[in-house]
Every structure is written in C-alpha cells, then in structure tokens.
GROMACS .gro file of C-alpha atoms in nm:
model
  365
    1UNK     CA    1   2.691   8.982   6.232
    2UNK     CA    2   2.950   8.768   6.023
    3UNK     CA    3   2.953   8.416   6.033
    4UNK     CA    4   3.202   8.145   5.935
    5UNK     CA    5   3.068   7.885   5.751
    6UNK     CA    6   3.042   7.581   5.978
    7UNK     CA    7   3.261   7.245   5.907
    8UNK     CA    8   3.055   6.916   5.891
    9UNK     CA    9   3.112   6.583   5.998
   10UNK     CA   10   3.317   6.358   5.731
   11UNK     CA   11   3.099   6.100   5.574
   12UNK     CA   12   3.194   5.824   5.365
   13UNK     CA   13   2.940   5.648   5.129
   14UNK     CA   14   2.931   5.333   4.912
   15UNK     CA   15   2.674   5.340   4.666
   16UNK     CA   16   2.554   5.050   4.438
   17UNK     CA   17   2.441   5.196   4.081
   18UNK     CA   18   2.225   5.022   3.842
   19UNK     CA   19   2.006   5.036   3.538
   20UNK     CA   20   1.650   4.907   3.430
   21UNK     CA   21   1.547   4.600   3.284
   22UNK     CA   22   1.414   4.706   2.961
   23UNK     CA   23   1.632   4.514   2.718
   24UNK     CA   24   1.582   4.152   2.604
   25UNK     CA   25   1.822   3.911   2.789
   26UNK     CA   26   2.186   3.816   2.596
   27UNK     CA   27   2.301   3.494   2.519
   28UNK     CA   28   2.661   3.400   2.714
   29UNK     CA   29   2.891   3.121   2.624
   30UNK     CA   30   3.016   2.946   2.934
   31UNK     CA   31   3.398   2.943   2.933
   32UNK     CA   32   3.593   2.653   3.099
   33UNK     CA   33   3.491   2.558   3.425
   34UNK     CA   34   3.302   2.858   3.525
   35UNK     CA   35   3.014   2.825   3.771
   36UNK     CA   36   2.713   3.052   3.801
   37UNK     CA   37   2.841   3.277   4.078
   38UNK     CA   38   3.148   3.361   3.883
   39UNK     CA   39   2.957   3.471   3.554
   40UNK     CA   40   2.724   3.658   3.772
   41UNK     CA   41   3.048   3.847   3.897
   42UNK     CA   42   3.184   3.856   3.565
   43UNK     CA   43   2.895   3.964   3.379
   44UNK     CA   44   2.675   4.144   3.577
   45UNK     CA   45   2.952   4.312   3.807
   46UNK     CA   46   2.794   4.176   4.143
   47UNK     CA   47   2.747   3.811   4.242
   48UNK     CA   48   2.431   3.917   4.455
   49UNK     CA   49   2.254   3.914   4.120
   50UNK     CA   50   2.292   3.541   4.095
   51UNK     CA   51   1.910   3.479   4.139
   52UNK     CA   52   1.830   3.684   3.829
   53UNK     CA   53   2.052   3.434   3.653
   54UNK     CA   54   1.885   3.145   3.769
   55UNK     CA   55   1.535   3.326   3.675
   56UNK     CA   56   1.643   3.344   3.320
   57UNK     CA   57   1.778   3.007   3.299
   58UNK     CA   58   1.497   2.759   3.425
   59UNK     CA   59   1.613   2.489   3.217
   60UNK     CA   60   1.938   2.425   3.429
   61UNK     CA   61   1.709   2.261   3.701
   62UNK     CA   62   1.741   2.250   4.064
   63UNK     CA   63   2.085   2.331   4.241
   64UNK     CA   64   2.390   2.287   4.226
   65UNK     CA   65   2.408   2.347   3.841
   66UNK     CA   66   2.666   2.151   3.672
   67UNK     CA   67   2.773   2.422   3.351
   68UNK     CA   68   2.989   2.273   3.080
   69UNK     CA   69   3.224   2.459   2.850
   70UNK     CA   70   3.024   2.620   2.533
   71UNK     CA   71   2.703   2.590   2.691
   72UNK     CA   72   2.465   2.889   2.612
   73UNK     CA   73   2.275   3.036   2.891
   74UNK     CA   74   2.085   3.365   2.931
   75UNK     CA   75   2.235   3.695   3.123
   76UNK     CA   76   2.067   4.034   3.154
   77UNK     CA   77   2.152   4.256   2.884
   78UNK     CA   78   2.432   4.483   2.979
   79UNK     CA   79   2.573   4.842   2.826
   80UNK     CA   80   2.917   4.959   2.804
   81UNK     CA   81   2.899   5.313   2.975
   82UNK     CA   82   2.950   5.494   3.337
   83UNK     CA   83   2.790   5.402   3.642
   84UNK     CA   84   2.709   5.786   3.782
   85UNK     CA   85   2.796   6.116   3.632
   86UNK     CA   86   2.915   6.444   3.815
   87UNK     CA   87   2.635   6.637   3.734
   88UNK     CA   88   2.680   6.948   3.983
   89UNK     CA   89   2.990   7.079   4.192
   90UNK     CA   90   3.079   7.351   4.388
   91UNK     CA   91   3.430   7.430   4.509
   92UNK     CA   92   3.707   7.191   4.561
   93UNK     CA   93   3.552   6.831   4.462
   94UNK     CA   94   3.806   6.561   4.366
   95UNK     CA   95   3.793   6.199   4.257
   96UNK     CA   96   4.008   5.914   4.268
   97UNK     CA   97   4.040   5.571   4.042
   98UNK     CA   98   4.096   5.275   4.243
   99UNK     CA   99   4.402   5.190   4.071
  100UNK     CA  100   4.583   5.526   4.168
  101UNK     CA  101   4.656   5.673   4.499
  102UNK     CA  102   4.627   6.059   4.414
  103UNK     CA  103   4.328   6.243   4.406
  104UNK     CA  104   4.282   6.475   4.089
  105UNK     CA  105   4.039   6.731   4.051
  106UNK     CA  106   3.684   6.657   3.938
  107UNK     CA  107   3.515   6.826   3.660
  108UNK     CA  108   3.137   6.867   3.626
  109UNK     CA  109   2.961   6.651   3.413
  110UNK     CA  110   3.237   6.407   3.398
  111UNK     CA  111   3.163   6.037   3.384
  112UNK     CA  112   3.198   5.823   3.718
  113UNK     CA  113   3.276   5.441   3.715
  114UNK     CA  114   3.278   5.157   3.970
  115UNK     CA  115   3.499   5.195   4.260
  116UNK     CA  116   3.593   5.532   4.189
  117UNK     CA  117   3.591   5.782   4.471
  118UNK     CA  118   3.448   6.114   4.489
  119UNK     CA  119   3.488   6.397   4.774
  120UNK     CA  120   3.372   6.726   4.849
  121UNK     CA  121   3.635   6.951   5.057
  122UNK     CA  122   3.535   7.256   5.313
  123UNK     CA  123   3.301   7.471   5.163
  124UNK     CA  124   3.224   7.225   4.862
  125UNK     CA  125   2.915   7.030   4.765
  126UNK     CA  126   2.855   6.787   4.485
  127UNK     CA  127   2.558   6.594   4.328
  128UNK     CA  128   2.592   6.246   4.175
  129UNK     CA  129   2.339   6.137   3.933
  130UNK     CA  130   2.336   5.745   3.895
  131UNK     CA  131   2.217   5.530   3.557
  132UNK     CA  132   1.903   5.504   3.659
  133UNK     CA  133   1.840   5.902   3.737
  134UNK     CA  134   1.862   5.861   4.109
  135UNK     CA  135   2.056   6.125   4.301
  136UNK     CA  136   2.296   6.165   4.580
  137UNK     CA  137   2.359   6.507   4.733
  138UNK     CA  138   2.726   6.538   4.917
  139UNK     CA  139   2.765   6.819   5.173
  140UNK     CA  140   3.116   6.926   5.227
  141UNK     CA  141   3.383   6.674   5.390
  142UNK     CA  142   3.164   6.392   5.214
  143UNK     CA  143   3.329   6.080   5.039
  144UNK     CA  144   3.138   5.871   4.804
  145UNK     CA  145   3.264   5.524   4.642
  146UNK     CA  146   3.086   5.427   4.320
  147UNK     CA  147   3.007   5.078   4.403
  148UNK     CA  148   2.826   4.918   4.086
  149UNK     CA  149   2.889   4.675   3.795
  150UNK     CA  150   3.208   4.747   3.592
  151UNK     CA  151   2.951   4.754   3.317
  152UNK     CA  152   2.626   4.927   3.328
  153UNK     CA  153   2.346   4.622   3.357
  154UNK     CA  154   1.960   4.605   3.309
  155UNK     CA  155   1.785   4.713   3.621
  156UNK     CA  156   1.755   4.423   3.858
  157UNK     CA  157   1.807   4.569   4.182
  158UNK     CA  158   1.742   4.926   4.384
  159UNK     CA  159   2.013   5.169   4.427
  160UNK     CA  160   2.195   5.118   4.734
  161UNK     CA  161   2.413   5.347   4.980
  162UNK     CA  162   2.620   5.274   5.265
  163UNK     CA  163   2.675   5.535   5.478
  164UNK     CA  164   2.943   5.523   5.749
  165UNK     CA  165   2.919   5.881   5.918
  166UNK     CA  166   2.816   6.204   5.822
  167UNK     CA  167   2.485   6.322   5.618
  168UNK     CA  168   2.346   6.189   5.312
  169UNK     CA  169   2.058   6.395   5.118
  170UNK     CA  170   1.816   6.163   4.886
  171UNK     CA  171   1.598   6.336   4.635
  172UNK     CA  172   1.365   6.102   4.442
  173UNK     CA  173   1.109   6.182   4.161
  174UNK     CA  174   0.758   6.020   4.216
  175UNK     CA  175   0.795   5.871   3.849
  176UNK     CA  176   1.055   5.689   3.908
  177UNK     CA  177   0.918   5.445   4.159
  178UNK     CA  178   1.217   5.265   4.306
  179UNK     CA  179   1.340   5.323   4.629
  180UNK     CA  180   1.668   5.390   4.758
  181UNK     CA  181   1.851   5.155   5.028
  182UNK     CA  182   2.051   5.337   5.264
  183UNK     CA  183   2.224   5.115   5.522
  184UNK     CA  184   2.421   5.277   5.839
  185UNK     CA  185   2.634   5.080   6.106
  186UNK     CA  186   2.304   5.090   6.309
  187UNK     CA  187   1.982   5.053   6.067
  188UNK     CA  188   1.865   5.043   5.729
  189UNK     CA  189   1.640   5.302   5.578
  190UNK     CA  190   1.448   5.240   5.232
  191UNK     CA  191   1.396   5.580   5.114
  192UNK     CA  192   1.075   5.626   4.883
  193UNK     CA  193   0.980   5.932   4.669
  194UNK     CA  194   1.005   6.213   4.802
  195UNK     CA  195   1.331   6.424   5.030
  196UNK     CA  196   1.497   6.270   5.333
  197UNK     CA  197   1.796   6.314   5.530
  198UNK     CA  198   1.994   6.028   5.648
  199UNK     CA  199   2.301   6.093   5.886
  200UNK     CA  200   2.533   5.900   6.134
  201UNK     CA  201   2.744   6.031   6.404
  202UNK     CA  202   3.072   5.893   6.537
  203UNK     CA  203   2.888   5.664   6.766
  204UNK     CA  204   2.713   5.490   6.516
  205UNK     CA  205   2.385   5.667   6.597
  206UNK     CA  206   2.191   5.695   6.301
  207UNK     CA  207   1.880   5.953   6.261
  208UNK     CA  208   1.661   5.969   5.947
  209UNK     CA  209   1.439   6.268   5.884
  210UNK     CA  210   1.144   6.250   5.632
  211UNK     CA  211   1.076   6.566   5.470
  212UNK     CA  212   0.786   6.475   5.228
  213UNK     CA  213   0.671   6.201   5.043
  214UNK     CA  214   0.630   5.870   5.110
  215UNK     CA  215   0.687   5.680   5.450
  216UNK     CA  216   1.085   5.585   5.507
  217UNK     CA  217   1.070   5.218   5.594
  218UNK     CA  218   1.344   5.213   5.912
  219UNK     CA  219   1.495   4.909   6.061
  220UNK     CA  220   1.748   4.862   6.338
  221UNK     CA  221   2.028   4.587   6.300
  222UNK     CA  222   1.935   4.484   6.626
  223UNK     CA  223   1.570   4.445   6.498
  224UNK     CA  224   1.261   4.621   6.498
  225UNK     CA  225   1.098   4.837   6.212
  226UNK     CA  226   0.912   5.170   6.214
  227UNK     CA  227   0.736   5.389   5.938
  228UNK     CA  228   0.856   5.720   5.932
  229UNK     CA  229   0.607   5.946   5.764
  230UNK     CA  230   0.662   6.281   5.618
  231UNK     CA  231   0.739   6.546   5.866
  232UNK     CA  232   0.867   6.294   6.098
  233UNK     CA  233   1.218   6.149   6.216
  234UNK     CA  234   1.368   5.877   6.425
  235UNK     CA  235   1.693   5.743   6.560
  236UNK     CA  236   1.868   5.416   6.593
  237UNK     CA  237   2.139   5.363   6.814
  238UNK     CA  238   2.419   5.054   6.789
  239UNK     CA  239   2.245   4.764   6.914
  240UNK     CA  240   1.922   4.931   6.972
  241UNK     CA  241   1.573   4.940   6.800
  242UNK     CA  242   1.437   5.231   6.626
  243UNK     CA  243   1.287   5.463   6.847
  244UNK     CA  244   0.937   5.592   6.792
  245UNK     CA  245   0.916   5.841   6.510
  246UNK     CA  246   0.811   6.203   6.624
  247UNK     CA  247   0.759   6.528   6.474
  248UNK     CA  248   1.049   6.729   6.302
  249UNK     CA  249   1.109   7.087   6.430
  250UNK     CA  250   0.941   7.331   6.257
  251UNK     CA  251   1.110   7.570   6.029
  252UNK     CA  252   1.172   7.967   6.156
  253UNK     CA  253   0.964   8.238   5.978
  254UNK     CA  254   1.161   8.522   5.798
  255UNK     CA  255   1.161   8.831   5.978
  256UNK     CA  256   1.332   9.001   5.648
  257UNK     CA  257   1.087   9.090   5.406
  258UNK     CA  258   1.152   8.961   5.046
  259UNK     CA  259   1.264   8.945   4.771
  260UNK     CA  260   1.564   9.117   4.834
  261UNK     CA  261   1.803   9.312   4.611
  262UNK     CA  262   2.165   9.378   4.663
  263UNK     CA  263   2.479   9.574   4.454
  264UNK     CA  264   2.783   9.400   4.383
  265UNK     CA  265   3.073   9.611   4.356
  266UNK     CA  266   3.439   9.480   4.322
  267UNK     CA  267   3.439   9.260   4.632
  268UNK     CA  268   3.063   9.118   4.553
  269UNK     CA  269   2.749   9.205   4.732
  270UNK     CA  270   2.658   9.136   5.102
  271UNK     CA  271   2.356   8.915   5.168
  272UNK     CA  272   2.208   8.944   5.516
  273UNK     CA  273   1.841   8.826   5.664
  274UNK     CA  274   1.726   8.745   5.987
  275UNK     CA  275   1.429   8.487   6.099
  276UNK     CA  276   1.214   8.455   6.389
  277UNK     CA  277   1.323   8.153   6.662
  278UNK     CA  278   1.161   7.833   6.592
  279UNK     CA  279   0.985   7.607   6.845
  280UNK     CA  280   1.221   7.309   6.968
  281UNK     CA  281   1.535   7.439   6.750
  282UNK     CA  282   1.875   7.376   6.911
  283UNK     CA  283   2.055   7.486   6.603
  284UNK     CA  284   1.966   7.611   6.249
  285UNK     CA  285   2.134   7.545   5.913
  286UNK     CA  286   2.095   7.771   5.637
  287UNK     CA  287   2.176   7.731   5.246
  288UNK     CA  288   2.209   7.961   5.015
  289UNK     CA  289   2.114   7.844   4.637
  290UNK     CA  290   2.112   7.946   4.274
  291UNK     CA  291   1.847   7.712   4.104
  292UNK     CA  292   1.895   7.373   4.260
  293UNK     CA  293   2.270   7.431   4.308
  294UNK     CA  294   2.392   7.481   4.640
  295UNK     CA  295   2.634   7.783   4.676
  296UNK     CA  296   2.725   7.822   5.048
  297UNK     CA  297   2.581   7.668   5.357
  298UNK     CA  298   2.659   7.674   5.748
  299UNK     CA  299   2.502   7.599   6.083
  300UNK     CA  300   2.454   7.822   6.379
  301UNK     CA  301   2.334   7.799   6.752
  302UNK     CA  302   1.967   7.857   6.809
  303UNK     CA  303   2.101   8.199   6.968
  304UNK     CA  304   2.137   8.326   6.630
  305UNK     CA  305   1.871   8.418   6.418
  306UNK     CA  306   2.034   8.590   6.121
  307UNK     CA  307   2.325   8.565   5.898
  308UNK     CA  308   2.545   8.750   5.651
  309UNK     CA  309   2.731   8.634   5.350
  310UNK     CA  310   2.990   8.853   5.191
  311UNK     CA  311   3.119   8.825   4.801
  312UNK     CA  312   2.825   8.742   4.619
  313UNK     CA  313   2.867   8.793   4.267
  314UNK     CA  314   2.577   8.911   4.013
  315UNK     CA  315   2.305   8.632   4.009
  316UNK     CA  316   1.963   8.528   4.111
  317UNK     CA  317   1.983   8.315   4.455
  318UNK     CA  318   1.759   8.178   4.717
  319UNK     CA  319   1.791   8.145   5.094
  320UNK     CA  320   1.659   7.874   5.287
  321UNK     CA  321   1.662   7.783   5.678
  322UNK     CA  322   1.599   7.446   5.860
  323UNK     CA  323   1.545   7.365   6.244
  324UNK     CA  324   1.754   7.136   6.416
  325UNK     CA  325   1.620   6.983   6.742
  326UNK     CA  326   1.864   6.871   7.067
  327UNK     CA  327   1.833   6.506   6.888
  328UNK     CA  328   2.002   6.622   6.569
  329UNK     CA  329   1.680   6.552   6.362
  330UNK     CA  330   1.682   6.822   6.079
  331UNK     CA  331   1.341   6.951   5.972
  332UNK     CA  332   1.224   7.069   5.646
  333UNK     CA  333   1.351   7.377   5.528
  334UNK     CA  334   1.107   7.699   5.539
  335UNK     CA  335   0.998   7.936   5.283
  336UNK     CA  336   1.282   8.026   5.055
  337UNK     CA  337   1.394   8.387   5.038
  338UNK     CA  338   1.482   8.543   4.694
  339UNK     CA  339   1.763   8.732   4.639
  340UNK     CA  340   1.868   8.919   4.350
  341UNK     CA  341   2.231   9.089   4.294
  342UNK     CA  342   2.330   9.289   4.040
  343UNK     CA  343   2.654   9.415   3.939
  344UNK     CA  344   2.798   9.763   3.929
  345UNK     CA  345   3.126   9.927   3.891
  346UNK     CA  346   3.267  10.291   3.962
  347UNK     CA  347   3.444  10.416   3.649
  348UNK     CA  348   3.581  10.767   3.556
  349UNK     CA  349   3.401  10.976   3.339
  350UNK     CA  350   3.402  10.905   2.995
  351UNK     CA  351   3.578  10.570   3.033
  352UNK     CA  352   3.477  10.230   2.923
  353UNK     CA  353   3.283  10.002   3.178
  354UNK     CA  354   3.440   9.672   3.243
  355UNK     CA  355   3.255   9.347   3.175
  356UNK     CA  356   3.095   9.201   3.494
  357UNK     CA  357   3.186   8.834   3.598
  358UNK     CA  358   2.895   8.603   3.694
  359UNK     CA  359   2.944   8.317   3.910
  360UNK     CA  360   2.993   7.975   3.766
  361UNK     CA  361   2.937   7.639   3.923
  362UNK     CA  362   3.294   7.574   4.038
  363UNK     CA  363   3.322   7.875   4.241
  364UNK     CA  364   3.268   7.866   4.627
  365UNK     CA  365   3.096   8.195   4.775
   0.00000   0.00000   0.00000
C-alpha cells in the first residue's frame, strides 16, 4: 500500500550551547559601576556563569564584591564565532534572526548564533551541531531556539535544551564525556553517552526512551528521580513523580529479505518492504536514510505491517522501523534494511542517454 507520511507534533526547543575550558583565562578591565553579575552577562553571555567568575577571582574575598573602575579581574577565555552550525537538512528548513520577523530559507553548513530560530517544515528534518560537537536532531514541524552566549566561550556548563512539546533525539559520543540536560514542562532528563528520545505531548506529559548507552537520570519537577537504563522508558505527567521504568517495545523483524534493489526511471523508483508484527506495538515509525541523513519518515497504525515510498532517485539507502507502545514510548529501531536504487532511462536507438540526477540533501522524498 502507499502511505502518506504522518504529520508529527510541533516542537519548540531552547538550547544552550558552549565550548571547552582548554584556554587560560583572559584579563578584563572593570568599567564604571559594573557588578560581577553584569560582567558575567556581558562577557560570558549568561549570568548563570557567575560562580565561574568568582572561582577565577578568589582575591575578591567574600560577597558582596565592591568592584572599582579600572580593576583587572580574570574571566573565562572567549572566542568570536557561531554557537552552532546547521550540518544537515532535508526539505524545507528555515531560520529567523531575533531582530527580524521574517523566516528565510536555511542553507546546509550555515552558522547559527544566539537567539536564532531554526524550524523544519512538513516532510523536513535538520541536524544542528553545537560548538562542542553535541548534536540535536529535529523531526518535522520542530522549532529550535539557539540559546547560548553571544560569543562562544570556554566550556563551563553542559549543553542544555528546553523542550516544550514534540520529539527531540540526542546522540552523544562516548568520547565527549559530557551529558546534555533536557528540561520539559514536567521533568528534567540528563542524557549521557548513547542515543535517547525525549518527547512532550500537548498536556505536558514527558516520555523518555533510552535506546542505548548510559542510564538517563530522569527527575520530576514535582519530586522523585529514577535511572532509565538502556532499553527502558519512563513517563512524567505534570505535577507527578516519574513512573517506574519499564522495557521499551521490541522492534519488528523484516519479512522482506534484503538487501533490496530497485530501478529508477523518469519518476524514480518505488521502495516497498514488509515486517512481522512486534509484541506490544501500538504504532510503528519507519525512516529512510541515506548514510546518516534522514530522507523520509512516517508513522502507521499497528495494523499496517509494510510501506511503499515512491519517487526515490538513484542512491544507497537504509530503512529502519521502530515500535511505539500504547504509552507512546518508542523503542530502538530494528536492523536496517539495505536498499540500492540504480538509475535507468529509455532512449531511442542511436540516441545519447541523458545524465541521471542523484538525490541531494536539500531534496525531500
């Protein structure tokens, strides 16, 4: 059967970016009646970094500090530069500067700065890489606000994202060693190395699915804290404590034997595959990727056990499917199915064959 890609919930994310403290501190000359709080906001871009300012200046003594004009203090090293970069995009992805009301088309590889918004429209996806290499993956109908210092600074706090509603995927490398904190209307989740999903629905119900890696520390704003181990999930409702973690639904197994091959003519190729029903699955989410880039995605009811995607240009793809249970906890995707699409054209005898176009990152499928 042919499926229409599902529309996912809109999301708004606020992300705090940073860099590492691998540079010696800089000297700063106090101007006028400046306070430590004002200097932290002005130089570091975030007054929450006031403790770091105090740590570098023990000579100031106990609070309150009486600074004088011309006094020299130490501040963390800062560098001019973007807070993040748009490293991948598929389909219609836009950005808006804080001083402007209009949205402009985003370009892959463009720099992103404090208070800029990035939004993915229908059938679109984007990847944002922050200065410390941490990454956020935006599903369609998602808006991210880059919220970090005006100047990229030495790393003094962990990356942070505030998710109002929708789904945020985080993938952290083991070598980075620094967690990402995701705050929702009902909870706070500290994500370590590995892969995890954090979602919020319109009622403020938060779900955390830890696909692999270190346990996720999930704390409810109303109290309570649980450790969500790999392969487990939990939920937190507004005003409630986190639920006891439980196993995520297993992925379905492919019925269609792979790898698959297809021929793309004028309108592209049709990619079709089927899977066996999985236990405890209420819905399935399928994704078509080229390398690490998301090309197309959709969700179907548990009664559906296959999909068709039309118009695929030549290229090498993988398809993966994950189960979603009745509590909207999404399990880890199953084994990828490899698909190779080769281009072909029909030409008259003796005529020259035209060049075949390949899919590029800006093209949705």
